[in-house]
CSV table of C-alpha atoms in Angstrom, one decimal:
chain,number,residue,atom,x,y,z
O,1,SER,CA,13.2,-29.2,36.7
O,2,GLU,CA,13.8,-32.6,38.0
O,3,ARG,CA,11.7,-31.7,41.0
O,4,THR,CA,8.7,-31.2,38.8
O,5,ASN,CA,9.5,-34.3,36.8
O,6,TYR,CA,9.5,-36.3,40.0
O,7,ALA,CA,6.2,-34.7,41.2
O,8,VAL,CA,4.4,-35.4,38.0
O,9,TYR,CA,5.8,-39.0,37.8
O,10,LYS,CA,4.8,-39.7,41.4
O,11,ASN,CA,1.4,-38.3,40.8
O,12,GLN,CA,0.8,-40.5,37.7
O,13,ILE,CA,2.0,-43.6,39.6
O,14,ASP,CA,-0.2,-42.8,42.6
O,15,ASN,CA,-3.2,-42.4,40.3
O,16,PHE,CA,-2.4,-45.6,38.5
O,17,VAL,CA,-2.2,-47.5,41.8
O,18,ASP,CA,-5.5,-46.0,43.0
O,19,ASP,CA,-7.3,-46.9,39.8
O,20,GLY,CA,-6.2,-50.5,40.2
O,21,ARG,CA,-7.0,-50.5,43.9
O,22,PHE,CA,-10.6,-49.3,43.2
O,23,ARG,CA,-10.9,-51.3,39.9
O,24,LEU,CA,-11.9,-48.2,38.0
O,25,TYR,CA,-11.6,-50.2,34.8
O,26,GLU,CA,-14.9,-51.9,35.8
O,27,MET,CA,-16.7,-48.6,35.1
O,28,PRO,CA,-15.1,-47.6,31.7
O,29,PHE,CA,-17.5,-44.8,30.8
O,30,ASN,CA,-19.4,-41.8,32.1
O,31,ALA,CA,-21.9,-39.3,30.8
O,32,ASP,CA,-19.2,-37.4,29.1
O,33,SER,CA,-16.9,-40.0,27.5
O,34,SER,CA,-16.6,-43.7,27.0
O,35,PHE,CA,-14.3,-46.4,25.5
O,36,TRP,CA,-16.6,-46.7,22.4
O,37,SER,CA,-16.7,-43.0,21.7
O,38,SER,CA,-12.9,-42.9,22.1
O,39,ILE,CA,-12.4,-45.4,19.3
O,40,ALA,CA,-14.8,-43.4,17.2
O,41,GLY,CA,-12.4,-40.5,17.6
O,42,MET,CA,-9.8,-42.4,15.6
O,43,ALA,CA,-11.7,-41.4,12.4
O,44,ASN,CA,-10.7,-37.8,13.1
O,45,GLY,CA,-7.0,-38.7,13.0
O,46,THR,CA,-4.4,-37.7,10.3
O,47,PHE,CA,-4.5,-39.8,7.2
O,48,GLY,CA,-1.8,-39.0,4.7
O,49,ALA,CA,-0.3,-42.3,3.6
O,50,VAL,CA,-1.5,-45.8,2.8
O,51,ALA,CA,0.1,-47.0,6.0
O,52,ASP,CA,-2.2,-44.6,8.0
O,53,TYR,CA,-5.3,-46.2,6.5
O,54,GLU,CA,-4.0,-49.8,7.0
O,55,ARG,CA,-3.2,-49.1,10.6
O,56,TYR,CA,-6.7,-47.7,11.1
O,57,LEU,CA,-8.2,-50.8,9.5
O,58,SER,CA,-6.1,-53.1,11.7
O,59,GLN,CA,-7.4,-51.2,14.8
O,60,LEU,CA,-11.0,-51.5,13.6
O,61,GLY,CA,-10.6,-55.2,13.1
O,62,ASP,CA,-9.7,-55.5,16.8
O,63,THR,CA,-12.9,-53.9,17.9
O,64,PRO,CA,-14.7,-57.2,18.9
O,65,ARG,CA,-11.9,-58.3,21.2
O,66,TYR,CA,-11.6,-54.8,22.8
O,67,PHE,CA,-15.4,-54.5,23.4
O,68,ASP,CA,-15.6,-58.0,24.8
O,69,GLN,CA,-13.0,-57.3,27.4
O,70,GLN,CA,-14.7,-54.0,28.3
O,71,ILE,CA,-18.0,-55.8,28.7
O,72,ALA,CA,-16.4,-58.5,30.9
O,73,ASN,CA,-15.0,-55.7,33.1
O,74,MET,CA,-18.4,-54.0,33.3
O,75,ARG,CA,-20.0,-57.3,34.3
O,76,ALA,CA,-17.5,-57.6,37.1
O,77,GLY,CA,-18.5,-54.1,38.2
O,78,VAL,CA,-22.2,-55.0,38.1
O,79,ALA,CA,-21.5,-58.1,40.3
O,80,ARG,CA,-20.1,-55.9,43.1
O,81,GLY,CA,-22.3,-52.9,42.7
O,82,PHE,CA,-19.6,-50.7,41.1
O,83,VAL,CA,-21.9,-49.2,38.5
O,84,GLN,CA,-23.1,-45.8,37.2
O,85,PRO,CA,-26.3,-44.2,38.6
O,86,ARG,CA,-29.4,-45.0,36.5
O,87,GLU,CA,-30.7,-41.5,36.8
O,88,ALA,CA,-27.8,-40.1,34.7
O,89,LEU,CA,-27.8,-42.7,32.0
O,90,SER,CA,-31.0,-41.9,30.0
O,91,GLY,CA,-30.3,-41.8,26.3
O,92,ARG,CA,-26.6,-42.3,26.6
O,93,ASP,CA,-26.6,-45.1,24.1
O,94,VAL,CA,-27.0,-42.6,21.2
O,95,SER,CA,-23.3,-42.8,20.4
O,96,ILE,CA,-23.6,-46.6,20.1
O,97,THR,CA,-26.7,-46.4,17.8
O,98,ALA,CA,-24.9,-43.8,15.7
O,99,VAL,CA,-22.8,-46.8,14.6
O,100,THR,CA,-25.5,-49.6,14.6
O,101,ASP,CA,-28.3,-47.6,12.9
O,102,PRO,CA,-26.8,-46.7,9.4
O,103,THR,CA,-27.6,-49.6,7.0
O,104,ASP,CA,-25.2,-48.2,4.4
O,105,PRO,CA,-21.6,-48.7,5.5
O,106,LEU,CA,-20.6,-45.6,3.5
O,107,LYS,CA,-22.7,-43.6,5.9
O,108,ASN,CA,-21.1,-45.2,9.0
O,109,PRO,CA,-19.0,-42.6,11.0
O,110,PHE,CA,-16.1,-45.1,10.9
O,111,TYR,CA,-16.0,-44.8,7.1
O,112,ALA,CA,-15.3,-41.1,7.1
O,113,PRO,CA,-11.5,-41.3,6.5
O,114,PHE,CA,-12.2,-43.1,3.2
O,115,ILE,CA,-14.4,-40.5,1.6
O,116,ASP,CA,-11.7,-38.1,0.4
O,117,MET,CA,-8.3,-39.9,0.5
O,118,THR,CA,-6.3,-37.1,-1.0
O,119,GLY,CA,-3.0,-38.1,-2.4
O,120,ILE,CA,-3.8,-41.9,-2.5
O,121,SER,CA,-3.6,-43.7,-5.8
O,122,ASP,CA,-6.9,-44.9,-7.4
O,123,ALA,CA,-5.9,-48.6,-7.0
O,124,ASP,CA,-5.1,-48.1,-3.3
O,125,LYS,CA,-8.3,-46.1,-2.8
O,126,GLN,CA,-10.4,-49.0,-4.2
O,127,ARG,CA,-8.6,-51.6,-2.2
O,128,LEU,CA,-8.7,-49.7,1.1
O,129,ARG,CA,-12.4,-48.8,0.6
O,130,ARG,CA,-13.4,-52.4,0.0
O,131,ALA,CA,-11.5,-53.4,3.1
O,132,ALA,CA,-13.1,-50.6,5.1
O,133,ILE,CA,-16.6,-51.7,4.1
O,134,GLU,CA,-15.8,-55.3,5.0
O,135,VAL,CA,-14.3,-54.5,8.5
O,136,ILE,CA,-17.2,-52.1,9.3
O,137,GLN,CA,-19.8,-54.7,8.3
O,138,GLN,CA,-18.1,-57.8,9.8
O,139,LYS,CA,-16.3,-56.4,12.9
O,140,VAL,CA,-17.3,-52.9,13.9
O,141,VAL,CA,-21.1,-52.9,13.6
O,142,PRO,CA,-21.5,-56.4,15.2
O,143,ALA,CA,-19.3,-55.4,18.1
O,144,HIS,CA,-21.4,-52.3,18.7
O,145,ARG,CA,-24.6,-54.4,18.5
O,146,THR,CA,-23.3,-56.7,21.1
O,147,LEU,CA,-22.4,-53.7,23.3
O,148,LEU,CA,-25.8,-52.1,22.7
O,149,THR,CA,-27.6,-55.4,23.8
O,150,PHE,CA,-25.4,-55.6,26.9
O,151,TYR,CA,-25.9,-51.9,27.8
O,152,ARG,CA,-29.7,-52.1,27.4
O,153,ASN,CA,-30.5,-55.6,28.7
O,154,GLU,CA,-27.8,-56.0,31.5
O,155,TYR,CA,-26.2,-52.7,32.5
O,156,LEU,CA,-29.1,-50.3,32.7
O,157,PRO,CA,-31.3,-52.7,34.8
O,158,ALA,CA,-28.3,-53.2,37.2
O,159,ALA,CA,-27.5,-49.4,37.4
O,160,ARG,CA,-27.7,-48.1,40.9
O,161,ASP,CA,-30.4,-45.9,42.4
O,162,THR,CA,-28.0,-43.8,44.4
O,163,LEU,CA,-25.9,-40.9,43.0
O,164,GLY,CA,-23.0,-40.3,45.3
O,165,ALA,CA,-19.5,-41.8,44.8
O,166,ASN,CA,-19.6,-42.3,48.6
O,167,GLN,CA,-22.4,-44.9,48.0
O,168,LEU,CA,-20.1,-47.1,46.0
O,169,PRO,CA,-18.0,-49.9,47.6
O,170,ASP,CA,-15.4,-48.2,49.8
O,171,GLY,CA,-17.0,-45.1,48.4
O,172,GLU,CA,-15.6,-42.4,50.7
O,173,ALA,CA,-12.0,-43.5,50.1
O,174,PHE,CA,-12.8,-43.8,46.4
O,175,TYR,CA,-14.0,-40.2,46.2
O,176,GLN,CA,-11.0,-38.9,48.1
O,177,SER,CA,-8.8,-40.7,45.6
O,178,GLN,CA,-10.6,-39.0,42.7
O,179,ILE,CA,-10.2,-35.6,44.3
O,180,ARG,CA,-6.5,-36.3,44.6
O,181,GLN,CA,-6.3,-37.5,41.0
O,182,TYR,CA,-8.0,-34.5,39.4
O,183,THR,CA,-6.7,-31.7,41.7
O,184,SER,CA,-3.3,-33.1,42.7
O,185,ILE,CA,-3.9,-31.8,46.2
O,186,ASN,CA,-5.4,-33.5,49.2
O,187,LEU,CA,-8.3,-31.3,50.3
O,188,THR,CA,-11.3,-32.9,52.0
O,189,PRO,CA,-14.8,-32.7,50.5
O,190,ASP,CA,-15.8,-30.4,53.3
O,191,GLU,CA,-12.9,-28.0,52.7
O,192,ILE,CA,-13.7,-27.9,49.0
O,193,HIS,CA,-17.4,-27.3,49.6
O,194,ARG,CA,-16.5,-24.3,51.8
O,195,ILE,CA,-14.1,-22.9,49.2
O,196,GLY,CA,-16.8,-23.2,46.6
O,197,GLN,CA,-19.4,-21.5,48.7
O,198,ALA,CA,-17.1,-18.5,49.3
O,199,GLU,CA,-16.3,-18.2,45.6
O,200,VAL,CA,-20.0,-18.5,44.6
O,201,ALA,CA,-20.8,-15.5,46.9
O,202,ARG,CA,-17.9,-13.4,45.6
O,203,ILE,CA,-18.7,-14.0,41.9
O,204,ARG,CA,-22.4,-13.5,42.4
O,205,ALA,CA,-21.7,-10.0,43.7
O,206,GLU,CA,-19.6,-9.2,40.6
O,207,MET,CA,-22.4,-10.6,38.3
O,208,GLU,CA,-24.9,-8.4,40.0
O,209,THR,CA,-22.7,-5.4,39.4
O,210,VAL,CA,-22.4,-6.2,35.7
O,211,MET,CA,-26.1,-6.9,35.4
O,212,ARG,CA,-26.9,-3.4,36.8
O,213,SER,CA,-24.5,-1.9,34.3
O,214,THR,CA,-26.8,-3.0,31.5
O,215,GLY,CA,-29.7,-1.0,32.9
O,216,TRP,CA,-31.5,-4.1,34.2
O,217,THR,CA,-33.8,-3.3,37.1
O,218,GLY,CA,-35.3,-6.7,37.8
O,219,THR,CA,-34.0,-9.7,39.8
O,220,PHE,CA,-31.0,-11.8,39.0
O,221,ASN,CA,-33.1,-14.8,38.1
O,222,GLU,CA,-35.3,-12.6,35.8
O,223,PHE,CA,-32.1,-11.4,34.1
O,224,THR,CA,-30.7,-14.9,33.6
O,225,ARG,CA,-34.1,-16.0,32.2
O,226,PHE,CA,-34.0,-13.0,29.8
O,227,LEU,CA,-30.5,-14.1,28.7
O,228,LYS,CA,-31.6,-17.7,28.1
O,229,THR,CA,-34.8,-16.8,26.1
O,230,ASP,CA,-34.2,-13.5,24.2
O,231,PRO,CA,-33.7,-14.3,20.5
O,232,GLN,CA,-31.0,-11.5,20.2
O,233,PHE,CA,-28.5,-13.9,21.9
O,234,VAL,CA,-29.3,-16.9,19.6
O,235,TYR,CA,-27.2,-17.6,16.4
O,236,ASP,CA,-29.1,-18.0,13.2
O,237,LYS,CA,-27.1,-21.0,12.0
O,238,PRO,CA,-24.2,-23.1,13.2
O,239,GLU,CA,-21.7,-21.3,11.0
O,240,HIS,CA,-22.4,-18.0,12.8
O,241,LEU,CA,-21.3,-19.5,16.1
O,242,LEU,CA,-18.1,-20.9,14.5
O,243,TRP,CA,-17.4,-17.5,12.8
O,244,HIS,CA,-17.8,-15.7,16.1
O,245,GLY,CA,-15.3,-18.2,17.7
O,246,ALA,CA,-12.9,-17.6,14.8
O,247,TRP,CA,-13.2,-13.9,15.2
O,248,VAL,CA,-12.3,-14.2,18.9
O,249,VAL,CA,-9.3,-16.4,18.1
O,250,LYS,CA,-8.0,-13.8,15.6
O,251,LYS,CA,-8.6,-10.9,18.0
O,252,VAL,CA,-6.6,-12.7,20.7
O,253,ASP,CA,-3.9,-13.5,18.2
O,254,GLY,CA,-3.3,-9.7,17.8
O,255,LYS,CA,-2.8,-9.3,21.6
O,256,MET,CA,-0.7,-12.4,22.3
O,257,SER,CA,2.7,-10.7,22.0
O,258,GLN,CA,1.7,-8.2,24.8
O,259,PHE,CA,1.2,-11.1,27.3
O,260,PHE,CA,3.5,-13.9,26.1
O,261,GLY,CA,7.1,-14.0,24.8
O,262,LEU,CA,6.8,-17.7,23.9
O,263,GLN,CA,4.7,-18.7,20.8
O,264,PRO,CA,4.3,-22.1,19.2
O,265,ARG,CA,5.1,-22.3,15.5
O,266,ASP,CA,2.2,-24.5,14.6
O,267,THR,CA,-1.4,-23.2,14.3
O,268,PHE,CA,-4.9,-24.7,14.9
O,269,SER,CA,-8.4,-24.1,13.4
O,270,VAL,CA,-11.8,-23.7,14.8
O,271,SER,CA,-14.1,-26.7,14.2
O,272,ALA,CA,-17.5,-28.0,15.2
O,273,VAL,CA,-18.0,-30.9,17.7
O,274,PRO,CA,-18.8,-34.0,15.6
O,275,ALA,CA,-22.6,-34.4,15.1
O,276,ASN,CA,-22.7,-38.0,16.4
O,277,ILE,CA,-21.5,-37.0,19.9
O,278,ALA,CA,-22.7,-33.3,20.0
O,279,PRO,CA,-26.1,-33.9,21.8
O,280,PHE,CA,-24.5,-35.1,25.0
O,281,TYR,CA,-21.2,-33.3,24.6
O,282,THR,CA,-20.0,-30.2,26.5
O,283,ALA,CA,-20.0,-26.7,24.9
O,284,GLY,CA,-16.5,-27.2,23.5
O,285,ARG,CA,-13.2,-29.1,23.8
O,286,GLY,CA,-9.5,-28.3,23.9
O,287,ASN,CA,-8.8,-28.9,20.2
O,288,CYS,CA,-10.7,-25.7,19.6
O,289,SER,CA,-13.9,-27.5,18.7
O,290,LEU,CA,-17.2,-25.7,19.6
O,291,ASN,CA,-20.6,-27.4,20.0
O,292,THR,CA,-23.2,-26.1,17.5
O,293,TYR,CA,-25.9,-28.6,18.5
O,294,ASP,CA,-29.1,-26.9,19.8
O,295,LEU,CA,-28.1,-23.3,19.0
O,296,PRO,CA,-30.5,-21.7,21.6
O,297,SER,CA,-28.4,-23.4,24.3
O,298,ARG,CA,-25.2,-21.8,22.9
O,299,PRO,CA,-25.9,-18.1,23.4
O,300,ARG,CA,-23.6,-15.4,21.9
O,301,TYR,CA,-22.5,-13.9,25.3
O,302,ASN,CA,-20.9,-17.2,26.3
O,303,ILE,CA,-18.8,-17.8,23.2
O,304,PRO,CA,-15.9,-15.4,23.8
O,305,ALA,CA,-15.1,-16.9,27.2
O,306,LEU,CA,-15.6,-20.4,25.8
O,307,THR,CA,-13.3,-19.7,22.8
O,308,VAL,CA,-10.5,-18.2,25.0
O,309,HIS,CA,-10.7,-21.4,27.1
O,310,GLU,CA,-10.8,-24.0,24.3
O,311,CYS,CA,-8.6,-22.2,21.8
O,312,ASN,CA,-6.1,-19.5,22.7
O,313,PRO,CA,-4.4,-18.7,24.9
O,314,SER,CA,-5.6,-21.9,26.6
O,315,HIS,CA,-6.0,-25.5,25.4
O,316,ALA,CA,-5.4,-25.6,21.7
O,317,TRP,CA,-2.6,-23.0,21.8
O,318,HIS,CA,-1.0,-24.6,24.9
O,319,GLY,CA,-1.4,-28.0,23.2
O,320,LYS,CA,0.7,-26.9,20.3
O,321,MET,CA,3.3,-25.5,22.8
O,322,ARG,CA,3.5,-28.9,24.5
O,323,LYS,CA,4.5,-30.5,21.2
O,324,GLU,CA,7.2,-28.0,20.5
O,325,PHE,CA,8.8,-27.2,23.8
O,326,PRO,CA,12.3,-28.6,24.3
O,327,GLY,CA,13.7,-30.5,27.2
O,328,ILE,CA,10.6,-32.0,28.7
O,329,PRO,CA,10.4,-35.8,28.9
O,330,GLU,CA,7.9,-37.4,26.6
O,331,TRP,CA,6.2,-39.3,29.5
O,332,ARG,CA,5.6,-35.9,31.2
O,333,LEU,CA,4.1,-34.4,28.0
O,334,GLN,CA,1.7,-37.4,27.9
O,335,ALA,CA,0.6,-36.9,31.5
O,336,ASN,CA,-2.7,-35.1,32.2
O,337,ILE,CA,-3.0,-33.2,35.4
O,338,SER,CA,-6.4,-31.5,35.1
O,339,ALA,CA,-5.9,-28.9,37.8
O,340,PHE,CA,-2.9,-27.4,36.0
O,341,GLY,CA,-4.4,-27.5,32.5
O,342,GLU,CA,-7.9,-26.6,33.4
O,343,GLY,CA,-6.8,-24.1,36.0
O,344,TRP,CA,-4.8,-22.4,33.3
O,345,GLY,CA,-7.9,-22.5,31.0
O,346,LEU,CA,-10.1,-20.7,33.6
O,347,TYR,CA,-7.3,-18.2,34.4
O,348,THR,CA,-7.1,-17.2,30.7
O,349,GLU,CA,-10.9,-16.4,30.6
O,350,LYS,CA,-10.2,-13.7,33.2
O,351,LEU,CA,-7.0,-12.7,31.3
O,352,GLY,CA,-9.4,-12.1,28.4
O,353,VAL,CA,-10.6,-8.9,30.2
O,354,GLU,CA,-7.0,-7.5,30.1
O,355,MET,CA,-6.8,-8.6,26.4
O,356,GLY,CA,-9.9,-6.7,25.5
O,357,VAL,CA,-11.8,-9.8,24.4
O,358,TYR,CA,-15.2,-9.0,25.9
O,359,GLU,CA,-16.9,-6.3,23.9
O,360,ASP,CA,-19.9,-5.4,26.0
O,361,ALA,CA,-21.5,-6.1,29.4
O,362,TYR,CA,-23.3,-9.2,28.2
O,363,GLU,CA,-20.0,-10.8,27.1
O,364,ASP,CA,-18.4,-9.9,30.4
O,365,PHE,CA,-21.4,-11.4,32.2
O,366,GLY,CA,-20.9,-14.5,30.1
O,367,ARG,CA,-17.3,-14.6,31.4
O,368,LEU,CA,-18.5,-14.3,35.0
O,369,ASN,CA,-21.2,-16.9,34.1
O,370,TYR,CA,-18.5,-19.3,33.2
O,371,GLU,CA,-16.4,-18.5,36.3
O,372,MET,CA,-19.5,-19.0,38.5
O,373,TRP,CA,-20.2,-22.3,36.7
O,374,ARG,CA,-16.7,-23.6,37.8
O,375,ALA,CA,-17.1,-22.3,41.3
O,376,ALA,CA,-20.5,-23.9,41.6
O,377,ARG,CA,-18.9,-27.2,40.6
O,378,LEU,CA,-16.9,-27.2,43.9
O,379,VAL,CA,-20.2,-27.0,45.8
O,380,ILE,CA,-22.2,-29.4,43.5
O,381,ASP,CA,-19.5,-32.2,43.1
O,382,THR,CA,-18.9,-32.4,46.8
O,383,GLY,CA,-22.6,-32.1,47.5
O,384,LEU,CA,-23.4,-35.0,45.2
O,385,HIS,CA,-20.6,-37.3,46.3
O,386,SER,CA,-20.3,-36.6,50.0
O,387,LYS,CA,-23.4,-34.8,51.2
O,388,GLY,CA,-26.3,-36.7,49.7
O,389,TRP,CA,-27.5,-34.1,47.2
O,390,THR,CA,-30.1,-35.2,44.7
O,391,ARG,CA,-29.9,-34.5,40.9
O,392,ALA,CA,-32.7,-32.0,41.2
O,393,GLN,CA,-30.8,-30.2,44.0
O,394,ALA,CA,-27.7,-30.0,41.9
O,395,ILE,CA,-29.7,-28.7,38.8
O,396,ALA,CA,-31.4,-26.1,41.0
O,397,PHE,CA,-28.1,-24.8,42.4
O,398,LEU,CA,-26.5,-24.4,39.0
O,399,SER,CA,-29.7,-22.9,37.5
O,400,ASP,CA,-30.1,-20.4,40.4
O,401,ASN,CA,-26.5,-19.1,40.1
O,402,THR,CA,-25.8,-19.1,36.3
O,403,ALA,CA,-27.3,-18.2,33.0
O,404,LEU,CA,-26.4,-21.6,31.5
O,405,SER,CA,-29.1,-23.1,29.3
O,406,ASP,CA,-31.3,-25.9,30.7
O,407,HIS,CA,-29.7,-28.3,28.2
O,408,GLU,CA,-26.2,-27.4,29.3
O,409,ILE,CA,-27.1,-27.6,33.0
O,410,GLN,CA,-28.6,-31.1,32.6
O,411,THR,CA,-25.6,-32.3,30.6
O,412,GLU,CA,-23.2,-30.9,33.1
O,413,ILE,CA,-24.9,-32.3,36.2
O,414,ASP,CA,-25.0,-35.8,34.6
O,415,ARG,CA,-21.3,-35.4,33.9
O,416,TYR,CA,-20.6,-34.6,37.6
O,417,ILE,CA,-22.7,-37.5,38.8
O,418,THR,CA,-20.9,-40.0,36.6
O,419,TRP,CA,-17.4,-38.5,36.8
O,420,PRO,CA,-16.6,-37.8,40.5
O,421,GLY,CA,-13.9,-35.3,41.2
O,422,GLN,CA,-13.1,-34.2,37.7
O,423,ALA,CA,-15.1,-31.0,37.9
O,424,LEU,CA,-13.1,-29.8,40.9
O,425,ALA,CA,-9.9,-29.3,38.9
O,426,TYR,CA,-10.8,-26.0,37.1
O,427,LYS,CA,-11.5,-23.7,40.0
O,428,LEU,CA,-8.9,-25.1,42.5
O,429,GLY,CA,-6.2,-24.8,39.9
O,430,GLU,CA,-7.2,-21.2,38.9
O,431,ILE,CA,-7.4,-20.0,42.5
O,432,GLU,CA,-3.7,-20.9,43.0
O,433,ILE,CA,-2.6,-19.3,39.7
O,434,VAL,CA,-4.4,-16.1,40.6
O,435,ARG,CA,-2.8,-16.2,44.1
O,436,LEU,CA,0.6,-16.6,42.5
O,437,ARG,CA,0.1,-13.8,40.1
O,438,ARG,CA,-1.0,-11.5,42.9
O,439,LYS,CA,2.0,-12.5,45.0
O,440,ALA,CA,4.3,-11.7,42.0
O,441,GLU,CA,2.7,-8.3,41.4
O,442,THR,CA,2.9,-7.4,45.1
O,443,GLU,CA,6.5,-8.5,45.6
O,444,LEU,CA,7.9,-7.3,42.3
O,445,GLY,CA,5.9,-4.1,42.0
O,446,ALA,CA,7.0,-2.1,39.0
O,447,ASP,CA,9.4,-4.9,38.1
O,448,PHE,CA,6.6,-7.4,37.5
O,449,ASP,CA,6.7,-8.6,33.9
O,450,ILE,CA,3.5,-10.2,32.8
O,451,ARG,CA,5.1,-11.9,29.8
O,452,ALA,CA,7.9,-13.4,31.9
O,453,PHE,CA,5.3,-14.6,34.5
O,454,HIS,CA,3.2,-16.3,31.8
O,455,ASP,CA,6.2,-17.8,30.0
O,456,LYS,CA,7.4,-19.4,33.1
O,457,LEU,CA,4.0,-20.8,34.0
O,458,ILE,CA,3.2,-22.2,30.6
O,459,SER,CA,6.7,-23.6,30.1
O,460,LEU,CA,5.9,-26.0,32.9
O,461,LEU,CA,3.5,-27.6,30.4
O,462,VAL,CA,2.3,-30.3,32.9
O,463,ALA,CA,2.7,-30.0,36.7
O,464,THR,CA,0.9,-30.8,39.9
O,465,ILE,CA,-0.4,-27.8,41.8
O,466,PRO,CA,2.2,-28.1,44.6
O,467,ALA,CA,5.0,-28.4,42.0
O,468,MET,CA,3.6,-25.4,40.1
O,469,THR,CA,3.5,-23.4,43.3
O,470,ALA,CA,7.2,-24.3,44.1
O,471,GLU,CA,8.4,-23.4,40.6
O,472,MET,CA,6.5,-20.1,40.5
O,473,GLU,CA,7.6,-19.0,44.0
O,474,ASP,CA,11.2,-19.7,42.9
O,475,PHE,CA,10.6,-17.6,39.8
O,476,ILE,CA,9.3,-14.7,42.0
O,477,SER,CA,12.3,-14.9,44.3
O,478,GLN,CA,14.8,-15.1,41.4
O,479,SER,CA,13.0,-12.2,39.6
O,480,LYS,CA,13.1,-10.1,42.8
O,481,ALA,CA,16.9,-10.8,43.3
O,482,THR,CA,17.6,-9.9,39.7
O,483,ALA,CA,15.6,-6.7,39.9
O,484,ASN,CA,17.2,-5.7,43.2
O,485,ALA,CA,20.7,-6.3,41.7
O,486,ALA,CA,19.8,-4.1,38.7
O,487,HIS,CA,18.6,-1.3,40.9
O,488,ALA,CA,21.7,-1.4,43.1
O,489,GLU,CA,24.0,-0.8,40.1
């Protein structure tokens, strides 16, 4: 509706204004993502014609200018103390050295699109490959070397000793703006902290119940230690993790028509997170990529919930829907409102119970483990950025309440430290979706149609949480009126 178009547009403009006000461009990276790894992602694009390769080469040739401007922005941030915390930056230059270390340009990650080149003539292959080697050697690698020198010699020594966003210039207002940006609602850090504590307590009770159903008689922490260390939960090789994910995707495929009337025409595939970013990357990402680095930190019981979230019926599936859905303005499709997309992702993990995704108590515990992880974020993010929490305190809280591996926990905490507010989106969005579904079930009773509810929700594609609530409450009212009219006949 135009109401939702307006809500999304205003949200995007407000965020843009806030980013300019706080000069967020002076800190153009965090422990999860960066401008240099973003351009590395261009190598994973679609290359079907000569023009695609030439466009890519032109973009690579612009790397020195782009990096120089980013470095100038970071220097401005350094000058006013708007910098990332040193404690969360250890080893983060690995994605830069992945480009500077290879002496053979053919082994450089930016050369990857030129290895196969299916459908390109031999003459064009030779010409484009020569051009690629030249631009990598003369533009891309030198720009990354300049960046690496700046990062190690200037940025790291100037990084701050504090952790909280509230310790940055105008920090409390900055953190509130990030909360608003990622959640699309205006809760205070204290309010979010309390919501998180209540959710942690509720989910912990459910986890204890599932734990007892396995026959475990020890403590919760002993159980999570068992889950983290017992070899039965570790894949033998990366392919086995990917095969498990693919099996979950196909299992969900067979259930989709029971829960959704809408279906995208296009499909997606399960893939591995690229090796050059995997060590510091999260467990998966929304193009249905799963992280196979350090297999002991990717236990079997977590993979079904992860796959539902990253693949279907969440991000990859919903992403295809976004590309095909009619009548939505292009600018709205390009918008990213984390609380809606990530709230939907977390909701689908719980929906997986109804879809029969989780095959035993361990996989169901894995689902609850992931829900607890998102609830704990509400406590940890606000603890770090408004209550003076230390990194060790944050690690201990996540470790005490989940069965996440030590590697995952440290990666996650560094992400929260360097990306204030983003981690709040998941649980706050999911809480509202669950509330709306319960309201629909209560008010419609036997007339509640799960397919119609989901179709209406996903057809919003992108929405702020207040706009989603307004649309879904209208849907409930209209459904009730239609049902009442039918019963009266």
